[in-house]
Each structure stands twice: as C-alpha cells, then as structure tokens.
XYZ file of C-alpha atoms in Angstrom:
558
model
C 0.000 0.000 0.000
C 0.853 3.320 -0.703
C 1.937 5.815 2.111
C 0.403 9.205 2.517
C 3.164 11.684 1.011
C 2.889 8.856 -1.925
C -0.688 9.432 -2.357
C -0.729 13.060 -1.777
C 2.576 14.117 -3.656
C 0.540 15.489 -6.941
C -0.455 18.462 -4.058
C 3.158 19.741 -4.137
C 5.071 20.350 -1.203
C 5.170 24.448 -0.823
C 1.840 25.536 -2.633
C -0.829 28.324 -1.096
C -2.667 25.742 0.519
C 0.518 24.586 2.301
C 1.621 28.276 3.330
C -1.923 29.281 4.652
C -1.756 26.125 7.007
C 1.857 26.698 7.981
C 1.397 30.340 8.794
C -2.427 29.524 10.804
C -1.034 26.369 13.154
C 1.981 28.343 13.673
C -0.277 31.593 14.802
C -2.257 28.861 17.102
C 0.093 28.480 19.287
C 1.001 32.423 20.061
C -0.881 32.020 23.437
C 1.172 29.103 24.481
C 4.076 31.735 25.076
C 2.655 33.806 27.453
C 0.134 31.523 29.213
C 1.136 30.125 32.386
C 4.702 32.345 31.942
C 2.628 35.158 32.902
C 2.632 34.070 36.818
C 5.939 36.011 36.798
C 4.429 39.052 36.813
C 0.796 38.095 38.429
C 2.598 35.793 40.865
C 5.469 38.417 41.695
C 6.019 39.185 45.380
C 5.741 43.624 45.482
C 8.017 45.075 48.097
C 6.319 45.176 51.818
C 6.679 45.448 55.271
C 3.696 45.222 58.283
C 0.441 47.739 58.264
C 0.892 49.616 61.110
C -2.871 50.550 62.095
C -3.060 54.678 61.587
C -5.476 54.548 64.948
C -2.249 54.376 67.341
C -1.393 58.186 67.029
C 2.878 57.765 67.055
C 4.799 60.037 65.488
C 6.398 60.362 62.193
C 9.399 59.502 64.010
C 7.902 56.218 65.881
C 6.166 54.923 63.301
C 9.594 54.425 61.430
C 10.971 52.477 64.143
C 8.112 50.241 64.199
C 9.636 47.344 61.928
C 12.762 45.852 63.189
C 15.581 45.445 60.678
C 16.963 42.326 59.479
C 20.029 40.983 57.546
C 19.913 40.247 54.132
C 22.272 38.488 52.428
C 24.625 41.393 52.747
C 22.425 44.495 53.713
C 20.322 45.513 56.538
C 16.387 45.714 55.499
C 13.383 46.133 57.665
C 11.735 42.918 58.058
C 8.750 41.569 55.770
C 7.178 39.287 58.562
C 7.583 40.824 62.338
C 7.113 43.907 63.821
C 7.560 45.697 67.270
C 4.791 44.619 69.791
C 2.637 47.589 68.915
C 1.490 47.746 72.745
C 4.744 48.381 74.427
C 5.509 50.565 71.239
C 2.186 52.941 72.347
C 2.887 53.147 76.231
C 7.041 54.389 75.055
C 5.641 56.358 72.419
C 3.349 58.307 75.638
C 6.657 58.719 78.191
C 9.253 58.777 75.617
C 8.680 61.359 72.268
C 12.180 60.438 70.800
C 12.242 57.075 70.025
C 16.053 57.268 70.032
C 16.082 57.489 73.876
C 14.947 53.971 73.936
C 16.706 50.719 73.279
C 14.107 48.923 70.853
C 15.499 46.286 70.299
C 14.744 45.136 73.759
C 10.987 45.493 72.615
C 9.651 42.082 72.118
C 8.400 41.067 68.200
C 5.235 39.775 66.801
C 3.901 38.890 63.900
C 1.744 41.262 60.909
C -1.481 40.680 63.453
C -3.135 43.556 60.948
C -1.803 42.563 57.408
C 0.923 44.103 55.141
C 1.346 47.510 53.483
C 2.658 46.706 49.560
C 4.637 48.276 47.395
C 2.824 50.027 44.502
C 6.280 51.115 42.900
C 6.092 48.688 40.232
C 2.814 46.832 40.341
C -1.239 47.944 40.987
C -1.560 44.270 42.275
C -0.544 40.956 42.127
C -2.407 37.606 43.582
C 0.380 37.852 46.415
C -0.792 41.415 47.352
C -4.412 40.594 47.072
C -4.551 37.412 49.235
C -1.539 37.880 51.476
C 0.489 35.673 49.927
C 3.836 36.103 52.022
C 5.791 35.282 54.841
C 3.724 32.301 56.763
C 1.734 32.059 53.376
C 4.667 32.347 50.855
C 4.235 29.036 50.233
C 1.121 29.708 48.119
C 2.354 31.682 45.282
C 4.619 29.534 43.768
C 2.088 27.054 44.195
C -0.343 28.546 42.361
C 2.002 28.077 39.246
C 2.305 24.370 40.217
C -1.224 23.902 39.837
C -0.822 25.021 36.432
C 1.313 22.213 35.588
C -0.397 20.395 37.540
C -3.340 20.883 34.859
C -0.784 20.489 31.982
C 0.304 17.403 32.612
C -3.429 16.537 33.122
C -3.741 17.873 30.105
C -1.080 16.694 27.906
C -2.326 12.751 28.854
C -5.862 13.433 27.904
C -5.561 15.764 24.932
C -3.191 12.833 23.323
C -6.032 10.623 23.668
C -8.434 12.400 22.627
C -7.202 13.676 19.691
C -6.481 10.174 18.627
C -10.041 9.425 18.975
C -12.588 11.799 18.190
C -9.444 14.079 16.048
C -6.914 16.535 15.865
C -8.478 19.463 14.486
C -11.533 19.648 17.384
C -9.230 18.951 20.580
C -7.078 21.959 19.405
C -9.816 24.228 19.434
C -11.414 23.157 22.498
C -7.966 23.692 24.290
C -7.727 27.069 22.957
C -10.842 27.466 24.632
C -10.345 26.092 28.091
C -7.572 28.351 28.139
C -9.530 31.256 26.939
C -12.460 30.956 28.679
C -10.995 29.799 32.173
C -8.609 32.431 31.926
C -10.955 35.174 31.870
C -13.602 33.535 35.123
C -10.247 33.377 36.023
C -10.079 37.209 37.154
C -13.486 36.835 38.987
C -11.675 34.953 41.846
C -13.225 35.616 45.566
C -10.281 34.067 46.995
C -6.931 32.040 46.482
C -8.346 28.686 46.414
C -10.800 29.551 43.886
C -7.972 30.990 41.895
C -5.907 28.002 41.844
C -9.173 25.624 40.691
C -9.308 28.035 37.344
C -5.336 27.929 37.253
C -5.554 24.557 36.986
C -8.259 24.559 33.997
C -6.233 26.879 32.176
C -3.205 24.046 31.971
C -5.366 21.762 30.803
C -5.807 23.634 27.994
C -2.285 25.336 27.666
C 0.298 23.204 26.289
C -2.491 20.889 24.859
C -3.128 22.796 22.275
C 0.683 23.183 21.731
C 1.284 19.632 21.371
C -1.966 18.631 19.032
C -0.949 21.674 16.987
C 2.609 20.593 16.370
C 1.340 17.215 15.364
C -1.828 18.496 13.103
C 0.931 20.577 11.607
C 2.985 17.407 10.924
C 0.320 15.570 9.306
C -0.895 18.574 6.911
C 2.108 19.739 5.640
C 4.444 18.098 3.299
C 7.506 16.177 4.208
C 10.581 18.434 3.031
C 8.054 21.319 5.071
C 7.380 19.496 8.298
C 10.761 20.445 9.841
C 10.475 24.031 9.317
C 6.744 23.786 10.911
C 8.059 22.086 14.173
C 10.811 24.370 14.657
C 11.352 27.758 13.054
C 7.850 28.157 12.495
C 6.289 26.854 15.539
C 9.320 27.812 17.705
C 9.234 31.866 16.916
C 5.799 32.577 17.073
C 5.999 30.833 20.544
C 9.056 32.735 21.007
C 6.812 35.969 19.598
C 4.235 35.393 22.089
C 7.539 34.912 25.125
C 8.443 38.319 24.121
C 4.539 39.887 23.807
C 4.303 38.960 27.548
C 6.735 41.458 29.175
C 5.093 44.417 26.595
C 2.145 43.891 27.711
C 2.446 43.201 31.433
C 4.484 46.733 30.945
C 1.669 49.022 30.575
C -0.757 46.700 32.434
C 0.722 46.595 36.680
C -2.987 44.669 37.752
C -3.197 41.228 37.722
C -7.097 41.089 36.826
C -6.622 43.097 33.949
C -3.194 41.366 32.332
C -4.942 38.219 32.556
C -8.362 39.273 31.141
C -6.048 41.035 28.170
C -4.282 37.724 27.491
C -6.536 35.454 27.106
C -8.863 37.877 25.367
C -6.366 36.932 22.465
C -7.818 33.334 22.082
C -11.421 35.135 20.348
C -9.096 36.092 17.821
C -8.545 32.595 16.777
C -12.373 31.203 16.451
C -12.221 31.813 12.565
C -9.254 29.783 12.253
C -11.712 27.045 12.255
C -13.164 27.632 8.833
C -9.951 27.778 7.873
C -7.865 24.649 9.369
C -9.289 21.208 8.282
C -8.864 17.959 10.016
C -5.920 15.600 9.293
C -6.608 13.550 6.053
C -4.147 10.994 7.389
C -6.493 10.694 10.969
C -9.913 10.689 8.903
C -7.834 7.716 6.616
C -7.036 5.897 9.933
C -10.446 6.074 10.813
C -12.019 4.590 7.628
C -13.792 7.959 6.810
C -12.076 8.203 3.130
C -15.218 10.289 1.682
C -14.615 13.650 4.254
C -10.520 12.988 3.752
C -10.449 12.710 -0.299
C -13.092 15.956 -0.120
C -9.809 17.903 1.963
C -7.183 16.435 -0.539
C -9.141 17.219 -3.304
C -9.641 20.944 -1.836
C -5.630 21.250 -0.996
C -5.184 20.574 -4.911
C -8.117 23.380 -6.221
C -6.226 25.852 -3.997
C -2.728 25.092 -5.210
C -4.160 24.924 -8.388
C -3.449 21.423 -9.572
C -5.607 18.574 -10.878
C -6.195 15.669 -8.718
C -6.096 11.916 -10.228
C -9.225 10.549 -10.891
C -9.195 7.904 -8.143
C -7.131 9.054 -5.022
C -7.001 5.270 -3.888
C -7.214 2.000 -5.332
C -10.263 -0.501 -4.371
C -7.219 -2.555 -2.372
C -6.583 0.516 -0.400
C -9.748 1.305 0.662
C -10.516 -2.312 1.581
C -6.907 -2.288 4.308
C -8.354 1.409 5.591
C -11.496 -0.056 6.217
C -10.136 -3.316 8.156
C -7.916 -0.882 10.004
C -10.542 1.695 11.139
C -11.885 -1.235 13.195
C -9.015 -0.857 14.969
C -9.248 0.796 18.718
C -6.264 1.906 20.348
C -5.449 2.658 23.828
C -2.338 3.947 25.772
C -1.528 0.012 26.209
C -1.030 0.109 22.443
C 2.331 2.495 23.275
C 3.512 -0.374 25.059
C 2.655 -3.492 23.280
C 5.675 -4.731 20.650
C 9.225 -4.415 21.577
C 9.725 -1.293 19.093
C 7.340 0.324 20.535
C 7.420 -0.202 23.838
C 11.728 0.704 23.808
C 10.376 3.489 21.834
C 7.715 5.161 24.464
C 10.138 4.314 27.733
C 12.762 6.098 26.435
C 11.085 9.219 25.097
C 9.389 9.850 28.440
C 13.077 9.468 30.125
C 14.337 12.229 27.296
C 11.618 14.513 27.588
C 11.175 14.312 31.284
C 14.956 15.136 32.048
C 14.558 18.203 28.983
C 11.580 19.517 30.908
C 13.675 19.622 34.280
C 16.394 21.262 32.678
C 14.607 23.999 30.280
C 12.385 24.688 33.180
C 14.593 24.391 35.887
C 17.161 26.820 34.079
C 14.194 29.096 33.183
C 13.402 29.566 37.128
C 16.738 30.001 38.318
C 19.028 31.486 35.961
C 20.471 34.790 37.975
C 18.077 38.284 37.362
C 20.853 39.550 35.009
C 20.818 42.559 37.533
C 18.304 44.255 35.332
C 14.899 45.204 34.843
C 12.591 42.370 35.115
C 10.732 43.124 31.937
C 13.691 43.287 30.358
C 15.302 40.147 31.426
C 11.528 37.999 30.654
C 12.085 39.364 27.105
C 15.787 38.203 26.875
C 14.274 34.727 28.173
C 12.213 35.239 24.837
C 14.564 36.033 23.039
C 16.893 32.842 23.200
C 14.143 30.862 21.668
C 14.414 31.758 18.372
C 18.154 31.154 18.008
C 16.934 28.117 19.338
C 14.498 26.730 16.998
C 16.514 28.581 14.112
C 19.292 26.039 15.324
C 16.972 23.110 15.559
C 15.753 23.737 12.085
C 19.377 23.038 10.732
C 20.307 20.540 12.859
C 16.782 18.426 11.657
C 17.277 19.665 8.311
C 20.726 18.109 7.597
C 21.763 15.720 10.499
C 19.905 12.747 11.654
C 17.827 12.744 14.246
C 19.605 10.827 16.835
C 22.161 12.733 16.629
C 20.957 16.301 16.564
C 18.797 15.428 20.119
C 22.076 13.492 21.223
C 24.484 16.142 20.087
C 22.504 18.928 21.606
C 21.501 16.601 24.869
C 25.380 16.202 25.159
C 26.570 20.074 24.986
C 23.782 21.359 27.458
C 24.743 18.423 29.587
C 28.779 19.481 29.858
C 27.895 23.298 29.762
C 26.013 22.726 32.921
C 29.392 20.864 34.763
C 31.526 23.042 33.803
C 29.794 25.205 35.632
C 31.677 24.012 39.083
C 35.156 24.982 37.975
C 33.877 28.523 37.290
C 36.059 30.939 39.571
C 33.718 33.194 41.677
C 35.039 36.199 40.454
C 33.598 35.354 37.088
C 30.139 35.297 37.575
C 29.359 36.496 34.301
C 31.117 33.565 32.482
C 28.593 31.366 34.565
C 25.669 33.270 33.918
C 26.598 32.946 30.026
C 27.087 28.904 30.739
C 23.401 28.876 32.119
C 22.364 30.396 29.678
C 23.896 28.204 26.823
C 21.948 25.666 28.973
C 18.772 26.990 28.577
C 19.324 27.268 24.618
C 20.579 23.795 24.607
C 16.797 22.454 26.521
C 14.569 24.725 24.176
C 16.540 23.703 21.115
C 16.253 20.035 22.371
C 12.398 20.473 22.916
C 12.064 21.301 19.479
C 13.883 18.535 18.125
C 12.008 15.939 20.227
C 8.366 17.032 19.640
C 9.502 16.445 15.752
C 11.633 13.335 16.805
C 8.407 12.155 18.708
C 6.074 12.808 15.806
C 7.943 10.854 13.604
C 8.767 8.013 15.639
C 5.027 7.078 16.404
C 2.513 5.977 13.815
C -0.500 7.904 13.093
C -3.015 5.259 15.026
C -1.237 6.786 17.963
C 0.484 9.412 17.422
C -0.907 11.977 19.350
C -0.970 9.613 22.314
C 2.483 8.863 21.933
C 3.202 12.492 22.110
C 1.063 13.071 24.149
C 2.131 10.438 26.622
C 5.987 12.212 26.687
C 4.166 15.540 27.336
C 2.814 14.199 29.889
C 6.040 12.522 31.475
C 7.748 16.210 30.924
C 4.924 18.069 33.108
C 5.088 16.001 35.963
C 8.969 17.036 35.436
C 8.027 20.455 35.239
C 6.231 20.114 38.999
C 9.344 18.864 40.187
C 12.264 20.653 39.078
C 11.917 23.356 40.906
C 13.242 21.374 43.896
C 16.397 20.022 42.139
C 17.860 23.441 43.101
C 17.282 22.498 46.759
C 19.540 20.718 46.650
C 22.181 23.815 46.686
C 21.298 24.012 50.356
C 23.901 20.772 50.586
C 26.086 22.075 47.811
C 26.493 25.000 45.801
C 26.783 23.249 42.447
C 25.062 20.018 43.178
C 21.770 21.063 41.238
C 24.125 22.032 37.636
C 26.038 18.604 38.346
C 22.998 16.454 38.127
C 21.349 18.249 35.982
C 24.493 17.820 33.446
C 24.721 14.200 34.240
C 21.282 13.527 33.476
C 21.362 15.202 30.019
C 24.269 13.403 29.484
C 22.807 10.148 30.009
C 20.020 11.202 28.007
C 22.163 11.455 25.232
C 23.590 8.038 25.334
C 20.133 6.470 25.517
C 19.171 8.890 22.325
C 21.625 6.863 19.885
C 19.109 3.651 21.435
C 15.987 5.165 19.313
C 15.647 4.095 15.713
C 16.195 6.670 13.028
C 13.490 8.639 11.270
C 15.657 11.260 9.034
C 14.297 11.144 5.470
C 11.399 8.118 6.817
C 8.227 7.897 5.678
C 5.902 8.242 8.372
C 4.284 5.103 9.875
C 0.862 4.859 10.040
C 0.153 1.397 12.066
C 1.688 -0.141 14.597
C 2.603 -2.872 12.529
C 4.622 -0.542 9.894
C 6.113 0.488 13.157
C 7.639 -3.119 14.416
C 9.267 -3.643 11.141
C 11.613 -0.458 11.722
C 15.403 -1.874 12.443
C 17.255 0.381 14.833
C 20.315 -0.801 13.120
C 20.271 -1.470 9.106
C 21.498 -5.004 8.632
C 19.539 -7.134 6.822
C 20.074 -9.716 3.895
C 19.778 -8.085 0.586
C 16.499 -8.709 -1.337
C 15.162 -8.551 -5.140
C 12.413 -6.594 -4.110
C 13.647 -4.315 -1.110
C 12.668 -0.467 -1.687
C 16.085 0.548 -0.601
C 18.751 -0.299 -3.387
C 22.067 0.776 -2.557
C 26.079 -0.473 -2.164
C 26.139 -3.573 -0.052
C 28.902 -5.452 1.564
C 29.277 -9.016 2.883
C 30.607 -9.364 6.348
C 30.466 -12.817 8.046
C 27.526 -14.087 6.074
C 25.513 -11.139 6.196
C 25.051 -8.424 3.529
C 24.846 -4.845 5.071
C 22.414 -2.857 3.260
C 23.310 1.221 3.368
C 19.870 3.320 2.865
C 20.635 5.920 0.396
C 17.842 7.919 1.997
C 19.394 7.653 5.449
C-alpha cells in the first residue's frame, strides 16, 4: 500500500494551501508563550513590610521604628514578617517622644497581626498582594504556578487521547478554549483557592493545544516542510508570544486586567476554524475516506493542480477499512518491543529536557536588570533556538541532533563548578547556553516524537511524553534544593542527566528522510540498526557489503 506523502505528492510540497496552514497552526500556538509564563508578573512578590494601624497616634518619628531590621544576604532591610509589639511601642511612644532614647530592640516582636502595606512602585496588584500571599503564606504563590502544571500534565495525557479518537483538528480548538475561557472567570476569583481551581483549567488547555498543533501541523504539511513547521515556524511565534508577555504586562501593573487582556487573544482565533481542516491521514485511519479525499481534493483546487481521478485504489480502501476497526489505547504504546523501547525512552528524554529547560528558566540569575527586560531576553533565546533546531533536523539525523545537543547542554552545565567566583558572568553565560541547549532540544524531540510514532497513535504517543515532561516540570523546581547541601550540586545532576540522556538517544531508531508510519505494525518492522540480507524486491537499493555471512544494506535515503 501506498503511504500518505505517496498518495498526496501530486499536491506539491510548498503551494498556497501549504503556506496558509503553515502560517495559521503556527499563529495557534502564540498564546502558548505567554500563558502560564505570565505568573511572573501576576505571581510576583511587590516590596512590603507590616500595616501599622493609623489609629495608634505615634509620630512620624515612631512609626519608622516600628519594623525591626533584618540581615539580608549582605544588607540591613526592615523585616517583611515581624514587627515591634505595637502595645509596648504605644505606652514608650506616651513617656518617651524620641524614640532614640529607647533601646528597641529590647521590645519584644510579633507577627503582621493587621496585614501588610505593599509596594505600589512597580505593580497595581498581584495575587500575592491581594490574598496575602507572604511570609507564613509564601508558600502559596509559587504554588499557584504548580497547579498550572499540575493541569498540563493533566492535560497533555488526555488531549493525546483524545485527539487520537474523536481528532486533531476539534481537541485543538477546544484547548484554545479552556484556556480562553478559564482564563478570563479566572479574574473573577473571591479568593486564592478559587484561583488556583481556574489555574488549573487553564493548563489543561495550555500546552495541549501546543502539542496537538505541532502534530496536526505534521500531518498537513508536506515532508521536506514538516521540519520548518516544528521548529522555526512553531518555535518563533511561541518565542513571539515569550516576548509579547513582558510588553504587555508593561503598561498593564494589575493582575485582573493582564490576565483578562491575554486570554482575550484566544477570540481572535475562532475563525481559524473555517480555515484549518482535520488531518486527512487521521480521517484515513479512521475509515472515513469520503470527508478525507473531499480535503485532498480541496488542498489541490487551492494550489491549483488537478487531482487523479481515483485518489485510492479498491485494495486501499478495503486495508483502511479493516484498520478503522481498529481501537487503540495507551496500552497500544507499550505493546511490541519497538514500541514499547520506543515510548520508555522518550518519556526518560523529555522528562529530564523539561527539568532542565524549566529548571534553568526559574533560576538562571536576574541579570541585575529590569525584570521586563530580562523575561524578554528569556524570549529572546528561543528563536536562536528553533533557528538552530531547524538546521540541525534539516541536515543531520535525528539521533544525533537530540544526542548532540543533549550532550553540549549536559557538559555546559558541569563546567559550571570549575567557574572561579570572580567570574560570575562567564557562569551566567554557561546557564544560559543551557537553557538554549533544553529549548533547542524540545524542538527537536516534539519532531523526533512525531515521527517516531505511527498515526493510530500518534498523538498519544506524544502526548504520553508531554505528559512525562509536566510532571517534570512540577518537580524541578526542587532540584535546586539541593544547593542548600552544595552550591553546584543542582548544575552537576542536571548535566549528568542530560548526558545520560544522550547516550540512551543513539538507542531510538532513526526517522531522518522516513516515511511516516501509520500502524503499529509498519512500526515493528523499523530496524534500529540497518542489517539485513539483501532482497530482489527491497525499496532501498544501494552499495552492499558481505561481512560474516551477512550483507549490510546502506539506505541511500538515510
């Protein structure tokens, strides 16, 4: 039987129809870079100190002795959390009018009994300054983001799933709108908790859409264009949307309103749907070959070609009917040895990129700057990013792009330790070749990952190592606790772990220049390693060699 590309190569491979679906999937996923990144600035914690109830009468001169001062790493700030028992500090206030006539620091402490003046300096509010979320509470705001991966990795299991079964083209647009839609109830919030149930709806919808977008992309476009889709186009309108976030949270200091004004964005994206169609290759799958011809046979009016009379042959149709009876499941991911060795090790890749691009992302130093500044410079470094995965997919193999790129982030990140103090800057400048090395290697994977599953399962493959990278994502955060034991401990397992990631990389079979599978069955018959006798008939036809009884076939498409 024929494979797809075969079928559909009369279309062309760069025609209008091809450019408008290029430029509208990679416009889809816009939102994804400023959705759930934009806890930095509705999450951030404003300046404050303890309200000091205006009922007490003190002086100008009291009142500014009222917080006690504390160290700081290597400065003296008053305290966030305590303040001067305000009873004692009445009854010196009455017998003493200079406060510098008394020792206060004999004056026992207690806690913000009457809540916390904030900051207004750079922000109107935040969710910390709304709900109190500091010093016995602090625990709560970066929570709040954890819920929201919390919901993508929900997310990224079920959209996989789902989008395997009832199709690509709906699950992406209901994601956009879980996003949208819980995003702005979102703002309605009475309290914290309520806040963290909608933050948690919104990641269900967040990355989702990222991942069913990437592979809808993957299955539209033709072969030689599928690489630029995944990475330069996909990758810098992500990036675009990265950079949009800082702009906008700019001229916008309340959280209510930069949230409402984000996800306002996803209305803009509701006529998309007249002009995206489903996958032809999932309605083929499914044994509904009337609605997919009807899409091929609109791809070729547009690019202004003439389809063939019959699209398929009567043998074709009869194997796309016997395999729409199909049903898969997760278990399918896990059923023959190919693809079983195939699903393990992606989630181990993608899990250990997730805790290093995100891990990186949260703790690479301030770059002593402004902080909308330095959120746009974290924008920035994805699109030399997914300009570099484009060539390294483009003319290298996979397994060794991911491995290559797996490898340098992985010694970048332990060279770290033999940094000298005194050159901070070189370190910060190692970090950040890190964090270039994870997005790059998140680009190659998600087009690594599309190719390595078949189309019966595709999504649920991906979406399977999505969902293996989230529950990363929850977690990596605390591999940098584990400076509190040593300073460079978190960079030196990080490093290892990419590093072992790139050894089990070379394990995976090779998709560069591959047809794309479309059962499990094509799947099984992949060889991770090309040896194999020599036959009349084999597709392949290139120089062979004969090496204790067995003839080596090299792949000229390889």
């Amino acid at each position: 039987m024929r494979d797809y590309d075969e079928i559909t190569a009369f279309l062309g491979e760069w025609g209008p129809y091809q450019k408008i679906i290029f430029f509208l999937l990679s416009l889809s996923v816009f939102p994804n870079g400023f959705c759930g990144i934009n806890m930095v600035f509705v999450g951030d914690i404003p300046e404050h100190r303890c309200l000091i109830p205006g009922n007490l009468n003190l002086s100008e001169a009291w009142m500014n002795r009222t917080i006690p001062l504390e160290q700081d790493k290597d400065k003296l700030q008053y305290s966030k959390c305590r303040r001067y028992r305000l009873d004692v500090i009445r009854n010196l206030s009455e017998i003493f009018p200079d406060p510098d006539s008394v020792n206060i620091s004999e004056v026992g402490q207690e806690p913000c009994l009457d809540g916390w003046v904030y900051s207004k300096e750079q922000y109107i509010s935040t969710i910390v300054s709304e709900w109190d979320l500091v010093c016995d509470n602090g625990w709560k705001g970066p929570f709040s983001t954890s819920v929201y991966f919390i919901g993508v990795l929900a997310g990224s299991f079920i959209a996989g799933q789902l989008a395997d079964r009832f199709g690509r083209k709906k699950v992406m647009f209901l994601t956009l709108a879980l996003q949208t839609v819980f995003g702005i109830i979102q703002i309605f919030s009475p309290n914290w908790e309520i806040f963290c149930t909608f933050n948690f709806l919104v990641g269900l919808g967040s990355i989702s859409n990222y991942m069913v977008a990437v592979v809808l992309g993957s299955e539209l476009v033709g072969k030689s264009v599928r690489i630029i889709y995944a990475t330069i186009g996909i990758g810098t309108f992500y990036a675009a949307g990265y950079m949009y976030l800082p702009f906008v949270a700019y001229f916008i200091r309340s959280w209510e309103i930069l949230i409402l004004t984000l996800s306002l964005h996803g209305f803009l994206y509701i006529p998309l749907w007249w002009f995206i169609p489903e996958s032809p290759r999932w309605l083929l799958i499914k044994g509904r070959v009337q609605e997919a011809e009807e899409i091929i046979r609109q791809a070729a009016k547009k690019n202004d070609v003439t389809a063939p009379v019959m699209l398929f042959s009567d043998l074709e149709l009869q194997d796309m009917k016997a395999k729409s009876n199909q049903s898969q499941a997760v278990m399918h991911l896990f059923t023959t040895s190919n693809i079983r060795t195939t699903t393990i090790l992606n989630i181990i890749i993608w899990m250990v990129l997730a805790t290093g691009y995100f891990g990186l992302s949260l703790n690479v130093p301030n770059l002593h700057g402004d902080d909308y500044l330095n959120c746009f410079l974290m924008g920035v470094i994805e699109v030399p990013a997914a300009i570099a995965a484009y060539i390294f997919l483009q003319r290298f193999p996979r397994r060794f792009s991911l491995s290559g790129i797996l490898f340098l982030g992985g010694v970048v990140l332990l060279l770290i330790q033999i940094i000298p103090s005194n050159l901070s800057v070189l370190a910060t400048v190692l970090m950040m070749i890190g964090k270039f090395t994870a997005a790059c290697g998140f680009l190659i994977v998600y087009v690594y990952g599309t190719e390595l599953y078949p189309t019966v399962v595709r999504s649920m493959g991906v979406g399977l190592s999505s969902t293996a990278s989230r529950a990363a994502t929850i977690i990596s955060p605390y591999i940098f606790y584990l400076g509190l034991y040593h300073e460079f401990l978190p960079f030196i397992v990080l490093g290892c772990l990419m590093v072992l990631s790139a050894i089990l990389t070379m394990i995976l079979p090779e998709t560069f220049k591959i047809p794309l599978k479309d059962t499990i069955d094509q799947m099984e018959k992949i060889k991770r390693f090309n040896c194999k006798r020599k036959h009349k008939d084999h597709p392949y036809q290139g120089e062979t060699t004969r090496e204790n009884n067995m003839v080596i076939t090299k792949r000229e498409d390889m």
